[in-house]
mmCIF file of C-alpha atoms in Angstrom:
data_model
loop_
_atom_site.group_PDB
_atom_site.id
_atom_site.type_symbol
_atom_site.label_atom_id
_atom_site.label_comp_id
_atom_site.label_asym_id
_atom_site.label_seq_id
_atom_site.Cartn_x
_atom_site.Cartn_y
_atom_site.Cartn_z
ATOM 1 C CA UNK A 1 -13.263 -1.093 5.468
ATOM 2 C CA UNK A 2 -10.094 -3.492 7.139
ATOM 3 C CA UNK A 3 -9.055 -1.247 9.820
ATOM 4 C CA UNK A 4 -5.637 -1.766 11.299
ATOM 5 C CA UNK A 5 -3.879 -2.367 14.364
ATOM 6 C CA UNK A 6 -0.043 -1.916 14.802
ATOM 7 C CA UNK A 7 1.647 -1.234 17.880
ATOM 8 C CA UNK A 8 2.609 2.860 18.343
ATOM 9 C CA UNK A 9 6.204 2.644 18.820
ATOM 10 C CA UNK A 10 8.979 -0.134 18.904
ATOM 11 C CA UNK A 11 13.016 0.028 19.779
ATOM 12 C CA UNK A 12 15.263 -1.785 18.319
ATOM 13 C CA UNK A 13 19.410 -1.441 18.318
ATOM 14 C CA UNK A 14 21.349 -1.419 14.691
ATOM 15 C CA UNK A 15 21.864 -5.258 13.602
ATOM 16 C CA UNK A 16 19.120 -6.859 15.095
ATOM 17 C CA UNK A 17 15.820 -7.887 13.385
ATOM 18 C CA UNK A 18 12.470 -5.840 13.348
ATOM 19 C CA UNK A 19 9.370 -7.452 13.582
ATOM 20 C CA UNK A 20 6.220 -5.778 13.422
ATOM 21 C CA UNK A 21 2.957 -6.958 13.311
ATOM 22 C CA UNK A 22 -0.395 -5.505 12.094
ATOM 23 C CA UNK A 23 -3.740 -6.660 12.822
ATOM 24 C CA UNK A 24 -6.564 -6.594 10.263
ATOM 25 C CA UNK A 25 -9.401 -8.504 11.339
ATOM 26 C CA UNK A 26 -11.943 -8.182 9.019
ATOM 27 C CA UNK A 27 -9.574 -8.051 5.691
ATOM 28 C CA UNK A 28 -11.681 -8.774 2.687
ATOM 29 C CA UNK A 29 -10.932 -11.249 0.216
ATOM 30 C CA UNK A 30 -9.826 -8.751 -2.499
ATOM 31 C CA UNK A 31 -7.480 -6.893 0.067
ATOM 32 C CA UNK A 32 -4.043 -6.708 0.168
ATOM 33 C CA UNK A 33 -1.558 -6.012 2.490
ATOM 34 C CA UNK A 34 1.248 -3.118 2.070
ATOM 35 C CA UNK A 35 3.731 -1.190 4.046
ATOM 36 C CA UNK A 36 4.988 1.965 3.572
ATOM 37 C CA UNK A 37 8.138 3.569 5.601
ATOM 38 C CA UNK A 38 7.804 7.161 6.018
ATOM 39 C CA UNK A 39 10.696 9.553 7.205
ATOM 40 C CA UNK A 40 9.724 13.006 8.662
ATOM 41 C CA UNK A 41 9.091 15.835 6.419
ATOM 42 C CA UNK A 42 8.818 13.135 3.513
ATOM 43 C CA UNK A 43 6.368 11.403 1.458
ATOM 44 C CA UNK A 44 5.620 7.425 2.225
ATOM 45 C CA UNK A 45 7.618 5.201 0.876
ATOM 46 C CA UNK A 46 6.296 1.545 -0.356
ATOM 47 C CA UNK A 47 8.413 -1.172 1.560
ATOM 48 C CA UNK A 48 6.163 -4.503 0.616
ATOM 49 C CA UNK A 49 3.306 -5.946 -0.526
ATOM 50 C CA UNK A 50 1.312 -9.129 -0.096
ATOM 51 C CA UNK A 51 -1.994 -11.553 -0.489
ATOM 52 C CA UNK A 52 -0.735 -14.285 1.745
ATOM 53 C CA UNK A 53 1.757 -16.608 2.775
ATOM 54 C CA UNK A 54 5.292 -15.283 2.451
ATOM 55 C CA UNK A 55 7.173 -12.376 0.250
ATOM 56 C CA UNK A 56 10.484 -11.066 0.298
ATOM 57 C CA UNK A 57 12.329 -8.451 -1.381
ATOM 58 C CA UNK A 58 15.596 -6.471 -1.031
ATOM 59 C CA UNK A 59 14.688 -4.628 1.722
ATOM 60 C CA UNK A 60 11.967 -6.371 3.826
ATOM 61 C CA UNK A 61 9.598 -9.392 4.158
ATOM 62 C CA UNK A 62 6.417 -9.526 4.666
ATOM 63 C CA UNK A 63 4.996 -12.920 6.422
ATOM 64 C CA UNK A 64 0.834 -13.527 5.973
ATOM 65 C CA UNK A 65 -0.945 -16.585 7.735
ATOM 66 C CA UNK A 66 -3.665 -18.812 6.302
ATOM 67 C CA UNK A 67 -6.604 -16.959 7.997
ATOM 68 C CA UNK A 68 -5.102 -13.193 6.663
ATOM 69 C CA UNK A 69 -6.374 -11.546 9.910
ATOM 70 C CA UNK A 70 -2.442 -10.320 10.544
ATOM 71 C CA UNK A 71 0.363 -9.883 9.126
ATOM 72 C CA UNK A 72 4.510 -9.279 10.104
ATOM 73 C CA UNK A 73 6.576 -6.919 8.709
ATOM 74 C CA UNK A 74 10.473 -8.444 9.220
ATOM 75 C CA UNK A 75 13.260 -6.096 8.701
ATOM 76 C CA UNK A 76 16.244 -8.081 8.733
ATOM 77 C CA UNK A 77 19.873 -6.642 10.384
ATOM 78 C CA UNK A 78 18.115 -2.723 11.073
ATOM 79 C CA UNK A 79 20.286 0.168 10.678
ATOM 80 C CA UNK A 80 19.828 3.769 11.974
ATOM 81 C CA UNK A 81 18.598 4.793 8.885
ATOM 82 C CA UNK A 82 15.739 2.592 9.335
ATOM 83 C CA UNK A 83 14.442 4.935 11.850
ATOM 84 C CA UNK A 84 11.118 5.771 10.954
ATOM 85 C CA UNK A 85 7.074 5.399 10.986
ATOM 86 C CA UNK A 86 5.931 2.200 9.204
ATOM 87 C CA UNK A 87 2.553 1.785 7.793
ATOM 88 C CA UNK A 88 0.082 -1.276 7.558
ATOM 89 C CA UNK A 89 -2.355 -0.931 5.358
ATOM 90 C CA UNK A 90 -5.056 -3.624 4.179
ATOM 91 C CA UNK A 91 -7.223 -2.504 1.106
ATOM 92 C CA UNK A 92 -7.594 -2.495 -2.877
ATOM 93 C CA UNK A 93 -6.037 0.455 -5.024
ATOM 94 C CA UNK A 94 -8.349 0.097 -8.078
ATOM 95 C CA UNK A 95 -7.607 1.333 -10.867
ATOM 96 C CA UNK A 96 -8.592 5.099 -11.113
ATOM 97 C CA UNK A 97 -9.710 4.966 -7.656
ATOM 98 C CA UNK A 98 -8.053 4.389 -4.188
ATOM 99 C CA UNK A 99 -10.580 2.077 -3.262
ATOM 100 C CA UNK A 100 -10.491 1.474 0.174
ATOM 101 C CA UNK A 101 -6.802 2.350 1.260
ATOM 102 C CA UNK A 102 -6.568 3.689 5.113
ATOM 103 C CA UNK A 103 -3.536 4.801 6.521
ATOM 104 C CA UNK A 104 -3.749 4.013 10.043
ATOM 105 C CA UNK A 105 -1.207 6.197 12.940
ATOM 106 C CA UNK A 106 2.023 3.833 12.070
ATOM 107 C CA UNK A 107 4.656 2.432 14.211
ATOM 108 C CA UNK A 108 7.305 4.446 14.744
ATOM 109 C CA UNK A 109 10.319 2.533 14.815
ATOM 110 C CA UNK A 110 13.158 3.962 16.806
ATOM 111 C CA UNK A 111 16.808 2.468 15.902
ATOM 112 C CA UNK A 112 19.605 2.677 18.636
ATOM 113 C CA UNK A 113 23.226 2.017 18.125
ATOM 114 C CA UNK B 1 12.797 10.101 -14.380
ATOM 115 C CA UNK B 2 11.343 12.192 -11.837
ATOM 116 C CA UNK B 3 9.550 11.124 -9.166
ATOM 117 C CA UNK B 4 6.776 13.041 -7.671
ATOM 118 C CA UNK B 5 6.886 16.798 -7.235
ATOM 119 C CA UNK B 6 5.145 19.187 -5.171
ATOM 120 C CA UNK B 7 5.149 22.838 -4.689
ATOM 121 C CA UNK B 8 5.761 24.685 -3.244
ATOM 122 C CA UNK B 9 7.693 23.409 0.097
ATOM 123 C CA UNK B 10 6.144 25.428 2.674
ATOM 124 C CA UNK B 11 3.752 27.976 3.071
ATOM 125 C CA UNK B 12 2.270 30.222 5.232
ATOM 126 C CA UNK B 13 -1.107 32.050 5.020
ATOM 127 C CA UNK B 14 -4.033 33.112 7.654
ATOM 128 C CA UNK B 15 -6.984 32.296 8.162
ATOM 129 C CA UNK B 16 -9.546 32.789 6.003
ATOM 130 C CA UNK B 17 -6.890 32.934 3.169
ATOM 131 C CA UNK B 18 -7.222 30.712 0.026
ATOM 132 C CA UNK B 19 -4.182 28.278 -1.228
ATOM 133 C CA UNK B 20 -3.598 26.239 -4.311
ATOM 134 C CA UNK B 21 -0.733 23.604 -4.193
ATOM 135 C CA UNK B 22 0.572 22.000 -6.849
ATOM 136 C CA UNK B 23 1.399 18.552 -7.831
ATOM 137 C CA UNK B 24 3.244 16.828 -11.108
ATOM 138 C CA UNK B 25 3.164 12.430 -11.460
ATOM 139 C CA UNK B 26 5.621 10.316 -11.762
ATOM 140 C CA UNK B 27 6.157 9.929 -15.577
ATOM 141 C CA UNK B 28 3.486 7.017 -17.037
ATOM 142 C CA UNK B 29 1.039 7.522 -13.986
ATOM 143 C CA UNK B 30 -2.401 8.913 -14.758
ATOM 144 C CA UNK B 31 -3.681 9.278 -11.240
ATOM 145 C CA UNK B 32 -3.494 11.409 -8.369
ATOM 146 C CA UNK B 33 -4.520 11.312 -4.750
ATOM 147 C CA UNK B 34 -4.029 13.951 -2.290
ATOM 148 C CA UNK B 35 -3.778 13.462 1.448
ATOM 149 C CA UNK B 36 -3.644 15.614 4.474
ATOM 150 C CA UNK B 37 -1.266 14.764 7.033
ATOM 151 C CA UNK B 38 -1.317 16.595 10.681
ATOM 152 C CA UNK B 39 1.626 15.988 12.789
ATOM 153 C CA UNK B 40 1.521 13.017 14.205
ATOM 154 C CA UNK B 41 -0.955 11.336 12.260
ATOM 155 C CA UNK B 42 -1.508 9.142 9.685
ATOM 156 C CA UNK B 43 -1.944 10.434 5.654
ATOM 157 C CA UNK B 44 -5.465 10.953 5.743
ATOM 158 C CA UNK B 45 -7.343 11.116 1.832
ATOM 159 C CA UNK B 46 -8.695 14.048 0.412
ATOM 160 C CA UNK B 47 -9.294 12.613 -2.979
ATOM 161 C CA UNK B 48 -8.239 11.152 -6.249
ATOM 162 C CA UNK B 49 -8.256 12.475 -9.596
ATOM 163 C CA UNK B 50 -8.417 9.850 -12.983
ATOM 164 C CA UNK B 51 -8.998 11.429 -16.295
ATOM 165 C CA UNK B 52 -9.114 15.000 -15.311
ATOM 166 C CA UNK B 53 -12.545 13.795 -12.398
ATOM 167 C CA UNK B 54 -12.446 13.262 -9.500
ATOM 168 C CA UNK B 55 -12.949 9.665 -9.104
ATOM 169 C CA UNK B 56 -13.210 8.996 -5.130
ATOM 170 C CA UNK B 57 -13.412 11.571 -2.176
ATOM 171 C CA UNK B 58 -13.028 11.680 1.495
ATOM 172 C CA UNK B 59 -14.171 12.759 4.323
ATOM 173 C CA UNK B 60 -13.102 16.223 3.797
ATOM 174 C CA UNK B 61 -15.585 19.588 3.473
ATOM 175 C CA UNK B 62 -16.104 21.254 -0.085
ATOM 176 C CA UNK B 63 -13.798 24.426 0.940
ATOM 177 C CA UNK B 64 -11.172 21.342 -0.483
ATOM 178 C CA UNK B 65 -11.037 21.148 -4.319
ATOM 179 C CA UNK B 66 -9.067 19.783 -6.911
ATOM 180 C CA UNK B 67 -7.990 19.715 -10.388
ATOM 181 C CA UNK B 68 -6.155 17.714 -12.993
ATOM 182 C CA UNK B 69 -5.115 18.858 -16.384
ATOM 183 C CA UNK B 70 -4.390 17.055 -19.328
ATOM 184 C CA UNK B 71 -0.928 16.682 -19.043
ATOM 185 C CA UNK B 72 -1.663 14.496 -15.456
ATOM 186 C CA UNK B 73 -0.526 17.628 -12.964
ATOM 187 C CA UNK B 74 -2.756 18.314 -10.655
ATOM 188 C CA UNK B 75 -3.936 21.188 -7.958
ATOM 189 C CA UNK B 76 -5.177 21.006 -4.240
ATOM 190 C CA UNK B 77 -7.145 24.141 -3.142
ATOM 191 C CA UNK B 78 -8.334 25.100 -0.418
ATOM 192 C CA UNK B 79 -10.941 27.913 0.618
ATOM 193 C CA UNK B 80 -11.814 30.019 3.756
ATOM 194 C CA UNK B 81 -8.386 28.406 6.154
ATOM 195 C CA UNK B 82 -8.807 27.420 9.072
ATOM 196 C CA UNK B 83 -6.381 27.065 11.747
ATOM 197 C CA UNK B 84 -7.169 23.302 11.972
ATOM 198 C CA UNK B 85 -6.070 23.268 7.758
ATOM 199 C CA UNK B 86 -2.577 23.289 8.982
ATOM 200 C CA UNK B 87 -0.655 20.132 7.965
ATOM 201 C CA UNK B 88 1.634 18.560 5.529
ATOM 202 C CA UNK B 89 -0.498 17.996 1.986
ATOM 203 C CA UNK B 90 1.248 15.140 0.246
ATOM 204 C CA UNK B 91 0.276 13.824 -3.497
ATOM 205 C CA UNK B 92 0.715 10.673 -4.470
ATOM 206 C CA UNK B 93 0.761 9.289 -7.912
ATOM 207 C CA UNK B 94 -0.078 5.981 -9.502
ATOM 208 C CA UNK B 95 -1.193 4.031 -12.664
ATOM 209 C CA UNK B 96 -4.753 2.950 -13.574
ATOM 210 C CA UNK B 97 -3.632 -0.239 -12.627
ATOM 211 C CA UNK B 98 -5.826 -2.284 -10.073
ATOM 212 C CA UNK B 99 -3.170 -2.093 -7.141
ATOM 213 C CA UNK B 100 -0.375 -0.235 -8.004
ATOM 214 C CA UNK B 101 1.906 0.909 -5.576
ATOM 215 C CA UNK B 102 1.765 4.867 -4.765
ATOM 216 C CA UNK B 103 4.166 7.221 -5.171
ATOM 217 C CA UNK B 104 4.577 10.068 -2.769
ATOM 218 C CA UNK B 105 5.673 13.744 -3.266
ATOM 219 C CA UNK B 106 7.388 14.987 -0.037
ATOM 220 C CA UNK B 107 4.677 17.077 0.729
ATOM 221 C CA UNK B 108 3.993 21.577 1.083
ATOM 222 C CA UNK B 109 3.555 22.088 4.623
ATOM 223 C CA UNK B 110 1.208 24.877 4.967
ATOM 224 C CA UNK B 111 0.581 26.846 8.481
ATOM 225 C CA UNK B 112 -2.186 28.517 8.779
ATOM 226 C CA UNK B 113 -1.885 31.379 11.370
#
């Protein structure tokens, strides 16, 4: 299973950029890479998802070298709302089953103004 | 379109007690997962339900049991609490899709006293 590594907390002030980075060493070639955002006393949200190289959306983006052994979650211009836990995880939802999913302890991402 | 419920909200039971929480999908998703969340800590999985079976399980003792009907809802029970069984119980729903994103419910947090 591609355990992860992320850093346990991170502080940031509103308008700057966010970037944390998770470490999956042995990813397999099937996994992918997502983020979820979760604030307290809610559900995860999904943020991003990848296989490598580069994706962006409207909220985030999500940077993945050649060798797939980390990846960088960029939030650009944070906000206080933004304050939160944020979850790597490297694995394969199959279809009808979770596969190999693991939420790791998150980052918890503390936004100052 | 409703997202993901879960009831109820909170509860409170003792030990030795039995509790059955409830969960309803996203419209068009077919799968559930349930996860376990203590405070803070990562969603851990409890297991997945696809077709009314359970498809995948985790680490977690057979006092934990599920159901899904035909409609997609689904039910988390647990036998014989334990003060330890104390935690936030989120469902998430999904498609059958290979990698589909999960949606989360925000969760029944049950204390077990």
């Amino acid at each position: 299973l591609a355990k992860t590594t992320q850093p346990i907390s991170m502080d940031s002030y509103e308008g700057q950029e966010v970037n944390i980075t998770c470490s999956h060493n042995n990813i397999a070639t099937n996994d992918y890479i997502t983020w979820y955002q979760q604030f307290p006393s809610q559900g995860p949200r999904f943020i991003i998802q990848g296989y490598k190289t580069k994706v962006t959306n409207e909220v985030a983006s999500l940077f993945i070298p050649a060798d797939r052994k980390s990846s960088t979650l960029s939030l650009p211009r944070v906000s206080l709302s933004d304050t939160a836990v944020y979850y790597c995880l490297a694995g394969l939802n199959y279809g009808g089953s979770q596969g190999n999913l693991i939420f790791g302890k998150g980052t918890k991402l503390s936004v100052k103004p | 379109d409703a997202g993901v419920t879960q009831s109820p909200t909170h509860l409170i039971k003792t030990r030795g007690q039995q509790v059955t929480l409830r969960c309803s999908p996203k419209s068009g998703h077919d799968t559930v997962s349930w996860y376990q969340q203590a405070l803070g800590q990562g969603p851990q999985f409890i297991f997945q339900y696809y077709e009314e079976e359970e498809r995948q399980r985790g680490n977690f003792p057979d006092r934990f049991s599920g159901h899904q009907f035909p409609n997609y809802s689904s039910e988390l029970n647990v036998n014989a609490l334990l003060l330890g069984d104390s935690a936030l119980y989120l469902c998430a729903s999904s498609s059958g899709h290979t990698n589909e994103k999960l949606f989360f419910g925000s969760g029944t947090q049950l204390s077990v006293l």
